[in-house]
Amino acid sequence: MRDLAGGHNLQTIMHRARTGTPHLFSGVIAVGIAASILFAGRMIAIHLEHKTLHAVAPRVFQVKNQGLAFQRTAAHARDVLPLYGSSELLSPAWETAGVFFRTAPTGFQASPVGKVGTTPLIMLQELGGLGDDLREKKIAISLSAVWFVVSDINQYSYDANFSLFAASELMFGNALDLELKRDIADRMLQFPGTMKKNPLLGFALRRLASGGPLDRIIFCALWPLGKVQNAILDLQDHFAAVIYIRNGPKSSSSLHPQELDWPSLITKASEKASASQRGTVSGTDQQMATRRSEAWFLQQLGGARQWTDLELLLRVLTKLHARPLLLSMPMDGQFYDQFGISRSIRESYYNKMRALAQRYNFELVEFEEHDEDAPFLVHRVPQIKRVASPHLTAKGWMFYDRVLDDFFHGRVPRS
Amino acid sequence: MSWIGARPALWRALLILYYLAVIAGLIAIYGRGDFSTPPFVYQGF
């Protein structure tokens, strides 16, 4: 009887709502229908992203770099190894990991993420934004030695890589603790230009960075608003992903296993790299390097802010329980020899990187023995020969590929 | 009483469609998001 009476009361309330406040009732129903449609659309988008993963994974493009949808799909796939790096990923050489592993010759594809100027501070935001999706996931991170001998990245470089969605997911997500978020926020606030795009994120970062108890409370009060923002950005991300899929690759890459003869592949790639470099280093080019003292080099190495950012990245990866492999491109020994920086001084870089990786118990391959291996790195065009080269040749990429293959299959990476 | 006032179910259905159209318009305007970035400026690496 009570249930019947309760049911009667509910009917009465619904009737009054329909007749008394028709706009409110209709608005609520419309919002409910729209939310259901968006939810269904999101599910369809995720299905499409998974379905086209093998066609999309080897590519590097804007929506993949700036959004998280494709990165998340790659993180979920067992046969995809995400590779985070910077401009070296854009090399046109077929030896580049994305292209080389596109047919999954040894059972996996590499999914490169990054572009010119992507540095550890950007990578940590993307990886932190993926959060728990990276738990126990193997990922590779390519580092440029040259980042660690300049004082800092500039605002333009950071702006050109900043992803609002990744940063917002990192800050309003649940994967990281407040202490780590505070340290990241402190660093992000050194690039205020990106905060103009999103006052909510800027405000939240300032509250986090200050670390005071009142600011913590304000940050927690902002949390639901941040979650709503993340939900909207997430929908926009999937929408952009669907548009890319519609206009982009129509069919999946055909995957087929293949026996790889690494020594032969490396020999061929070495010949190709040597042939393309032959005759490019002239006496005139060599004169363009201004000599510097070894003390200057050590000072640069000690003061580079990228060490801080790399350490933040390693802390994020530790917190997420990810299984990263760090690949550090060797220093451009040929350039530094001309520059007046000897091999023994350059050793400081390798030692410092090794010590940092060991502290976090992460695998590291430094390719140190290729420091003076000229065909390993692309040598700069004369106009910008005054700076060291951070790019790999076909040979360099083939060594990278072998390391990625070893890492993915659980073997000890050979450099 | 007007013609539509005498048909409350139709009135409610039209209102729901109206609000759905408003939401669809908002999604069309703001749904795409902005994944563009400023151009990169070479920084001397």
Coordinates of C-alpha atoms in Angstrom, one line a residue:
Chain A
M1 CA 0.0 0.0 0.0
R2 CA 2.8 2.3 0.9
D3 CA 4.5 1.6 -2.4
L4 CA 1.3 2.3 -4.2
A5 CA 0.9 5.6 -2.3
G6 CA 4.5 6.5 -3.1
G7 CA 4.0 5.7 -6.7
H8 CA 0.9 7.9 -6.7
N9 CA 2.8 10.8 -5.1
L10 CA 5.6 10.5 -7.7
Q11 CA 3.1 10.6 -10.5
T12 CA 1.5 13.7 -9.0
I13 CA 4.9 15.4 -8.7
M14 CA 5.8 14.5 -12.3
H15 CA 2.4 15.8 -13.5
R16 CA 2.9 19.1 -11.6
A17 CA 6.4 19.4 -13.0
R18 CA 5.1 18.9 -16.5
T19 CA 2.2 21.3 -16.2
G20 CA 3.6 23.9 -13.7
T21 CA 7.1 24.4 -15.1
P22 CA 7.0 23.1 -18.7
H23 CA 10.3 24.9 -19.7
L24 CA 12.3 23.4 -16.8
F25 CA 10.9 19.9 -17.4
S26 CA 11.5 20.1 -21.1
G27 CA 15.0 21.5 -20.6
V28 CA 15.9 18.7 -18.2
I29 CA 14.6 16.1 -20.6
A30 CA 16.6 17.8 -23.5
V31 CA 19.8 17.9 -21.5
G32 CA 19.3 14.2 -20.6
I33 CA 18.8 13.3 -24.2
A34 CA 21.8 15.3 -25.3
A35 CA 24.0 13.8 -22.6
S36 CA 22.9 10.3 -23.7
I37 CA 23.7 11.1 -27.4
L38 CA 27.1 12.5 -26.4
F39 CA 27.9 9.5 -24.3
A40 CA 26.9 7.2 -27.1
G41 CA 29.0 9.3 -29.6
R42 CA 32.0 9.0 -27.3
M43 CA 31.6 5.2 -27.2
I44 CA 31.5 5.1 -31.0
A45 CA 34.5 7.4 -31.2
I46 CA 36.5 5.2 -28.8
H47 CA 35.5 2.1 -30.9
L48 CA 36.7 3.9 -34.1
E49 CA 40.0 4.9 -32.4
H50 CA 40.6 1.3 -31.5
K51 CA 39.6 0.0 -34.9
T52 CA 41.9 2.3 -36.7
L53 CA 44.8 2.1 -34.2
H54 CA 47.1 0.1 -36.4
A55 CA 46.7 2.6 -39.3
V56 CA 47.1 5.6 -37.1
A57 CA 49.8 4.4 -34.6
P58 CA 52.9 4.8 -36.9
R59 CA 51.9 8.4 -37.8
V60 CA 52.8 11.7 -36.1
F61 CA 50.2 14.4 -36.4
Q62 CA 48.7 17.4 -34.5
V63 CA 45.6 15.8 -33.0
K64 CA 47.7 12.9 -31.7
N65 CA 50.2 15.2 -30.1
Q66 CA 47.8 17.8 -28.7
G67 CA 45.0 15.4 -27.6
L68 CA 45.0 12.3 -25.5
A69 CA 42.5 10.1 -27.4
F70 CA 45.0 8.4 -29.7
Q71 CA 47.7 8.3 -27.1
R72 CA 45.3 6.5 -24.7
T73 CA 44.3 4.0 -27.4
A74 CA 48.0 3.2 -27.9
A75 CA 48.5 2.9 -24.2
H76 CA 45.8 0.3 -24.0
A77 CA 47.1 -1.8 -26.9
R78 CA 49.3 -4.7 -26.1
D79 CA 51.1 -4.6 -29.5
V80 CA 51.9 -0.9 -29.6
L81 CA 54.9 0.7 -28.0
P82 CA 54.4 4.5 -27.4
L83 CA 57.5 6.4 -28.3
Y84 CA 57.8 10.0 -26.9
G85 CA 60.3 12.3 -28.4
S86 CA 60.8 15.5 -30.4
S87 CA 61.9 16.6 -33.8
E88 CA 63.8 13.4 -34.5
L89 CA 60.5 11.6 -34.9
L90 CA 59.7 13.7 -37.9
S91 CA 62.6 12.4 -40.0
P92 CA 61.6 11.3 -43.4
A93 CA 63.8 8.2 -43.3
W94 CA 62.0 4.9 -43.5
E95 CA 64.2 3.7 -40.6
T96 CA 62.3 6.0 -38.2
A97 CA 60.7 3.8 -35.6
G98 CA 57.1 4.7 -36.6
V99 CA 57.7 3.7 -40.2
F100 CA 60.1 0.8 -39.6
F101 CA 57.7 -1.0 -37.2
R102 CA 54.5 0.0 -39.1
T103 CA 53.8 -3.6 -40.2
A104 CA 54.7 -4.9 -36.7
P105 CA 57.5 -7.2 -38.1
T106 CA 58.4 -8.4 -34.7
G107 CA 54.9 -8.3 -33.2
F108 CA 54.5 -4.6 -32.3
Q109 CA 54.2 -1.2 -33.8
A110 CA 55.8 2.0 -32.5
S111 CA 53.5 4.9 -31.9
P112 CA 55.6 8.1 -32.0
V113 CA 54.3 11.2 -30.2
G114 CA 56.1 14.6 -30.3
K115 CA 57.3 17.3 -32.6
V116 CA 59.8 20.0 -32.9
G117 CA 60.6 21.4 -29.4
T118 CA 58.8 18.7 -27.4
T119 CA 60.8 18.5 -24.1
P120 CA 60.3 16.6 -20.9
L121 CA 58.0 19.2 -19.4
I122 CA 55.6 18.7 -22.2
M123 CA 56.0 14.9 -22.1
L124 CA 55.3 14.7 -18.4
Q125 CA 52.0 16.6 -18.9
E126 CA 50.9 14.2 -21.7
L127 CA 51.9 11.1 -19.7
G128 CA 50.5 12.5 -16.5
G129 CA 47.3 13.2 -18.4
L130 CA 47.0 9.6 -19.4
G131 CA 47.3 8.7 -15.7
D132 CA 46.4 5.1 -14.8
D133 CA 46.2 4.0 -18.4
L134 CA 50.0 3.8 -18.2
R135 CA 50.1 1.3 -15.3
E136 CA 52.6 -1.4 -16.2
K137 CA 52.8 -0.1 -19.7
K138 CA 56.1 -0.1 -21.5
I139 CA 56.9 3.2 -23.1
A140 CA 60.0 4.6 -24.7
I141 CA 61.2 8.2 -24.2
S142 CA 63.8 9.7 -26.6
L143 CA 65.9 12.5 -25.1
S144 CA 68.1 14.9 -26.9
A145 CA 71.5 15.5 -25.3
V146 CA 71.5 19.0 -26.5
W147 CA 68.6 20.0 -24.2
F148 CA 70.8 19.4 -21.2
V149 CA 73.5 21.9 -22.2
V150 CA 71.3 25.0 -22.7
S151 CA 70.0 27.0 -19.8
D152 CA 66.2 26.5 -20.6
I153 CA 63.6 26.1 -23.2
N154 CA 62.0 29.3 -24.4
Q155 CA 58.3 30.4 -24.2
Y156 CA 57.8 29.9 -27.9
S157 CA 58.9 26.4 -27.9
Y158 CA 56.7 25.6 -24.9
D159 CA 53.7 27.3 -26.3
A160 CA 54.0 25.5 -29.6
N161 CA 53.8 22.1 -27.8
F162 CA 51.5 22.9 -24.9
S163 CA 48.3 20.9 -24.7
L164 CA 45.5 22.3 -22.6
F165 CA 43.8 19.0 -22.3
A166 CA 46.9 17.2 -21.1
A167 CA 47.7 19.9 -18.6
S168 CA 44.1 20.0 -17.3
E169 CA 44.0 16.2 -17.0
L170 CA 47.3 16.2 -15.2
M171 CA 46.2 18.8 -12.7
F172 CA 42.5 17.7 -12.2
G173 CA 43.2 14.0 -12.5
N174 CA 43.6 11.6 -9.7
A175 CA 46.8 9.8 -10.7
L176 CA 49.3 12.1 -9.0
D177 CA 49.6 13.4 -5.5
L178 CA 49.5 17.0 -4.5
E179 CA 53.2 17.3 -3.7
L180 CA 54.2 16.2 -7.2
K181 CA 51.5 18.4 -8.8
R182 CA 52.8 21.4 -6.8
D183 CA 56.3 20.9 -8.2
I184 CA 55.0 20.6 -11.7
A185 CA 52.7 23.6 -11.3
D186 CA 55.6 25.6 -10.0
R187 CA 57.5 24.8 -13.2
M188 CA 54.6 25.3 -15.5
L189 CA 54.0 28.8 -14.1
Q190 CA 57.3 29.9 -15.5
F191 CA 55.6 29.9 -18.9
P192 CA 52.6 32.2 -18.2
G193 CA 51.7 32.6 -21.9
T194 CA 49.8 29.3 -22.0
M195 CA 47.7 30.2 -19.0
K196 CA 46.0 33.0 -20.9
K197 CA 44.1 30.3 -22.9
N198 CA 42.6 29.0 -19.7
P199 CA 42.2 31.1 -16.6
L200 CA 40.8 28.2 -14.6
L201 CA 44.0 26.2 -15.1
G202 CA 46.2 29.2 -14.4
F203 CA 44.3 29.9 -11.2
A204 CA 44.5 26.3 -10.1
L205 CA 48.2 26.2 -10.8
R206 CA 48.9 29.3 -8.8
R207 CA 46.9 27.8 -5.8
L208 CA 48.8 24.6 -6.1
A209 CA 52.2 26.2 -6.4
S210 CA 51.8 28.4 -3.4
G211 CA 51.3 25.3 -1.2
G212 CA 49.5 27.1 1.6
P213 CA 46.6 25.4 3.4
L214 CA 44.0 28.0 2.2
D215 CA 45.2 27.6 -1.3
R216 CA 44.9 23.8 -1.1
I217 CA 41.3 24.2 0.1
I218 CA 40.6 26.6 -2.9
F219 CA 42.2 24.1 -5.2
C220 CA 40.0 21.3 -3.8
A221 CA 37.0 23.5 -4.2
L222 CA 37.9 24.0 -7.9
W223 CA 38.3 20.3 -8.4
P224 CA 34.7 19.6 -9.6
L225 CA 34.9 22.5 -12.1
G226 CA 38.2 21.1 -13.4
K227 CA 36.5 17.7 -13.8
V228 CA 33.7 19.3 -15.9
Q229 CA 36.4 21.1 -18.0
N230 CA 38.2 17.8 -18.5
A231 CA 34.9 16.1 -19.6
I232 CA 34.3 18.8 -22.2
L233 CA 37.9 18.7 -23.5
D234 CA 37.7 14.9 -23.6
L235 CA 34.6 15.1 -25.8
Q236 CA 36.3 17.7 -28.0
D237 CA 39.3 15.4 -28.3
H238 CA 37.2 12.4 -29.4
F239 CA 35.4 14.7 -31.8
A240 CA 38.7 15.8 -33.4
A241 CA 39.9 12.2 -33.5
V242 CA 36.8 11.1 -35.4
I243 CA 37.3 13.9 -37.9
Y244 CA 40.9 12.8 -38.4
I245 CA 39.8 9.2 -38.9
R246 CA 37.2 10.2 -41.4
N247 CA 39.7 12.3 -43.4
G248 CA 42.8 10.2 -42.7
P249 CA 43.8 6.6 -43.1
K250 CA 41.0 4.5 -44.6
S251 CA 42.3 1.1 -43.9
S252 CA 44.4 -0.6 -41.3
S253 CA 48.1 -1.3 -42.1
S254 CA 48.6 -4.9 -43.0
L255 CA 50.6 -6.4 -40.2
H256 CA 52.9 -9.3 -41.0
P257 CA 55.7 -10.9 -39.0
Q258 CA 59.1 -10.9 -40.5
E259 CA 62.6 -12.1 -39.5
L260 CA 64.9 -9.1 -38.9
D261 CA 68.6 -9.5 -39.6
W262 CA 69.8 -6.7 -37.4
P263 CA 73.5 -6.8 -38.3
S264 CA 72.6 -6.6 -42.0
L265 CA 70.1 -3.9 -41.5
I266 CA 72.6 -1.8 -39.5
T267 CA 75.3 -2.3 -42.1
K268 CA 72.9 -1.1 -44.8
A269 CA 71.7 1.9 -42.8
S270 CA 75.4 2.8 -41.9
E271 CA 76.3 2.8 -45.6
K272 CA 73.3 4.9 -46.4
A273 CA 74.2 7.4 -43.7
S274 CA 77.8 7.5 -44.7
A275 CA 76.9 8.1 -48.3
S276 CA 74.6 11.0 -47.5
Q277 CA 77.1 12.6 -45.3
R278 CA 80.1 12.2 -47.6
G279 CA 81.4 15.6 -48.6
T280 CA 79.1 17.6 -46.4
V281 CA 81.7 18.6 -43.8
S282 CA 84.0 21.1 -45.3
G283 CA 86.8 23.2 -43.8
T284 CA 84.6 26.3 -44.1
D285 CA 81.9 24.6 -42.0
Q286 CA 84.3 23.6 -39.4
Q287 CA 85.4 27.2 -38.9
M288 CA 81.8 28.2 -38.0
A289 CA 82.0 26.6 -34.5
T290 CA 83.1 29.2 -31.9
R291 CA 85.4 27.6 -29.3
R292 CA 84.3 27.5 -25.7
S293 CA 86.0 26.5 -22.6
E294 CA 85.3 23.2 -20.8
A295 CA 84.3 25.2 -17.7
W296 CA 81.6 26.9 -19.7
F297 CA 80.3 23.5 -20.8
L298 CA 80.2 22.2 -17.3
Q299 CA 78.5 25.3 -16.1
Q300 CA 75.9 24.9 -18.8
L301 CA 75.4 21.2 -18.0
G302 CA 75.0 22.0 -14.3
G303 CA 72.5 24.8 -14.8
A304 CA 70.2 23.4 -17.5
R305 CA 66.6 23.4 -16.3
Q306 CA 65.9 20.3 -18.4
W307 CA 67.4 18.2 -15.6
T308 CA 64.7 19.5 -13.3
D309 CA 62.0 18.7 -15.9
L310 CA 63.5 15.3 -16.6
E311 CA 63.4 14.5 -12.9
L312 CA 59.8 15.6 -12.7
L313 CA 59.1 13.3 -15.7
L314 CA 60.7 10.4 -14.0
R315 CA 58.7 11.1 -10.8
V316 CA 55.5 11.1 -12.8
L317 CA 56.4 7.8 -14.5
T318 CA 57.3 6.3 -11.1
K319 CA 53.9 7.4 -9.6
L320 CA 52.1 6.0 -12.6
H321 CA 53.9 2.6 -12.3
A322 CA 54.8 2.9 -16.0
R323 CA 57.8 0.9 -17.4
P324 CA 59.8 3.3 -19.4
L325 CA 63.0 3.0 -21.4
L326 CA 65.0 6.2 -21.7
L327 CA 66.9 6.6 -24.9
S328 CA 69.4 9.4 -24.9
M329 CA 70.8 10.4 -28.3
P330 CA 74.6 10.7 -28.0
M331 CA 76.3 14.0 -27.9
D332 CA 77.5 15.3 -31.3
G333 CA 81.1 14.5 -30.6
Q334 CA 82.3 15.7 -34.0
F335 CA 80.8 19.1 -33.3
Y336 CA 82.0 19.4 -29.7
D337 CA 85.5 18.4 -30.7
Q338 CA 85.6 21.4 -33.0
F339 CA 83.9 23.5 -30.2
G340 CA 86.8 22.7 -27.8
I341 CA 84.9 20.3 -25.5
S342 CA 86.8 17.1 -25.1
R343 CA 85.4 13.6 -24.9
S344 CA 86.4 13.3 -21.2
I345 CA 84.4 16.4 -20.4
R346 CA 81.4 15.2 -22.4
E347 CA 81.5 12.1 -20.2
S348 CA 80.0 14.3 -17.5
Y349 CA 76.7 14.4 -19.4
Y350 CA 76.6 10.6 -19.7
N351 CA 77.5 10.1 -16.1
K352 CA 74.8 12.6 -14.9
M353 CA 72.1 11.0 -17.1
R354 CA 73.1 7.5 -15.9
A355 CA 73.0 8.5 -12.2
L356 CA 69.5 10.0 -12.7
A357 CA 68.1 6.9 -14.4
Q358 CA 69.7 4.7 -11.7
R359 CA 68.1 6.7 -9.0
Y360 CA 64.7 5.9 -10.4
N361 CA 65.6 2.4 -11.4
F362 CA 64.7 3.0 -15.1
E363 CA 66.4 1.4 -18.1
L364 CA 68.6 3.8 -20.0
V365 CA 70.5 3.5 -23.3
E366 CA 72.8 6.4 -24.0
F367 CA 74.6 5.3 -27.2
E368 CA 77.7 6.7 -25.6
E369 CA 80.0 4.6 -27.9
H370 CA 78.5 6.5 -30.8
D371 CA 79.6 9.9 -29.4
E372 CA 82.2 10.3 -32.1
D373 CA 80.5 8.1 -34.7
A374 CA 79.9 10.8 -37.4
P375 CA 77.3 8.8 -39.4
F376 CA 75.1 8.3 -36.3
L377 CA 73.8 11.9 -36.2
V378 CA 72.7 14.2 -39.0
H379 CA 75.1 17.1 -39.3
R380 CA 73.6 20.5 -39.5
V381 CA 73.3 22.6 -42.6
P382 CA 76.0 25.3 -42.7
Q383 CA 73.6 28.1 -41.6
I384 CA 73.0 26.5 -38.2
K385 CA 76.2 24.6 -37.8
R386 CA 77.1 26.7 -34.7
V387 CA 74.8 24.4 -32.6
A388 CA 75.1 20.6 -32.0
S389 CA 72.9 18.3 -33.9
P390 CA 70.1 16.4 -32.1
H391 CA 68.9 14.3 -35.0
L392 CA 69.5 10.7 -36.0
T393 CA 70.6 9.4 -39.4
A394 CA 69.4 6.1 -40.9
K395 CA 72.1 4.4 -38.9
G396 CA 71.1 6.1 -35.7
W397 CA 67.5 5.2 -36.2
M398 CA 68.4 1.5 -36.9
F399 CA 70.3 1.3 -33.6
Y400 CA 67.2 3.0 -31.9
D401 CA 64.9 0.4 -33.6
R402 CA 67.0 -2.5 -32.4
V403 CA 66.9 -1.1 -28.8
L404 CA 63.1 -0.7 -29.0
D405 CA 62.7 -4.2 -30.3
D406 CA 64.9 -5.6 -27.5
F407 CA 63.0 -3.6 -24.9
F408 CA 59.6 -4.6 -26.1
H409 CA 60.5 -8.3 -26.1
G410 CA 62.1 -8.1 -22.7
R411 CA 65.7 -8.5 -23.9
V412 CA 68.6 -6.4 -22.6
P413 CA 68.8 -3.5 -25.0
R414 CA 71.9 -3.4 -27.1
S415 CA 73.3 0.0 -28.0
Chain B
M1 CA -7.3 28.7 -24.9
S2 CA -4.9 28.6 -27.9
W3 CA -4.7 25.6 -30.2
I4 CA -1.3 24.6 -28.9
G5 CA -2.4 25.2 -25.3
A6 CA -5.0 22.6 -25.7
R7 CA -2.4 20.0 -26.6
P8 CA 0.1 19.9 -23.7
A9 CA 1.9 16.8 -24.9
L10 CA 2.7 18.4 -28.2
W11 CA 3.7 21.6 -26.5
R12 CA 6.2 19.7 -24.3
A13 CA 7.5 17.8 -27.2
L14 CA 8.1 21.0 -29.2
L15 CA 9.8 22.6 -26.1
I16 CA 12.1 19.6 -25.8
L17 CA 13.0 19.8 -29.5
Y18 CA 13.6 23.5 -29.1
Y19 CA 16.0 22.9 -26.2
L20 CA 17.7 20.1 -28.1
A21 CA 18.3 22.5 -31.0
V22 CA 19.8 25.0 -28.6
I23 CA 22.2 22.4 -27.2
A24 CA 23.0 21.2 -30.7
G25 CA 23.8 24.7 -31.7
L26 CA 26.1 25.2 -28.7
I27 CA 27.9 21.9 -29.5
A28 CA 28.3 22.9 -33.1
I29 CA 29.9 26.2 -32.1
Y30 CA 32.1 25.0 -29.2
G31 CA 32.3 21.3 -29.7
R32 CA 35.2 21.2 -32.0
G33 CA 37.8 22.5 -29.6
D34 CA 41.1 24.1 -30.4
F35 CA 44.0 21.7 -30.9
S36 CA 46.1 24.2 -32.8
T37 CA 49.3 25.5 -31.5
P38 CA 51.3 28.7 -32.2
P39 CA 54.1 28.2 -34.8
F40 CA 57.4 26.9 -33.5
V41 CA 60.2 29.4 -33.3
Y42 CA 63.6 27.9 -33.6
Q43 CA 65.4 28.3 -30.3
G44 CA 69.0 27.5 -31.1
F45 CA 69.3 23.9 -30.1

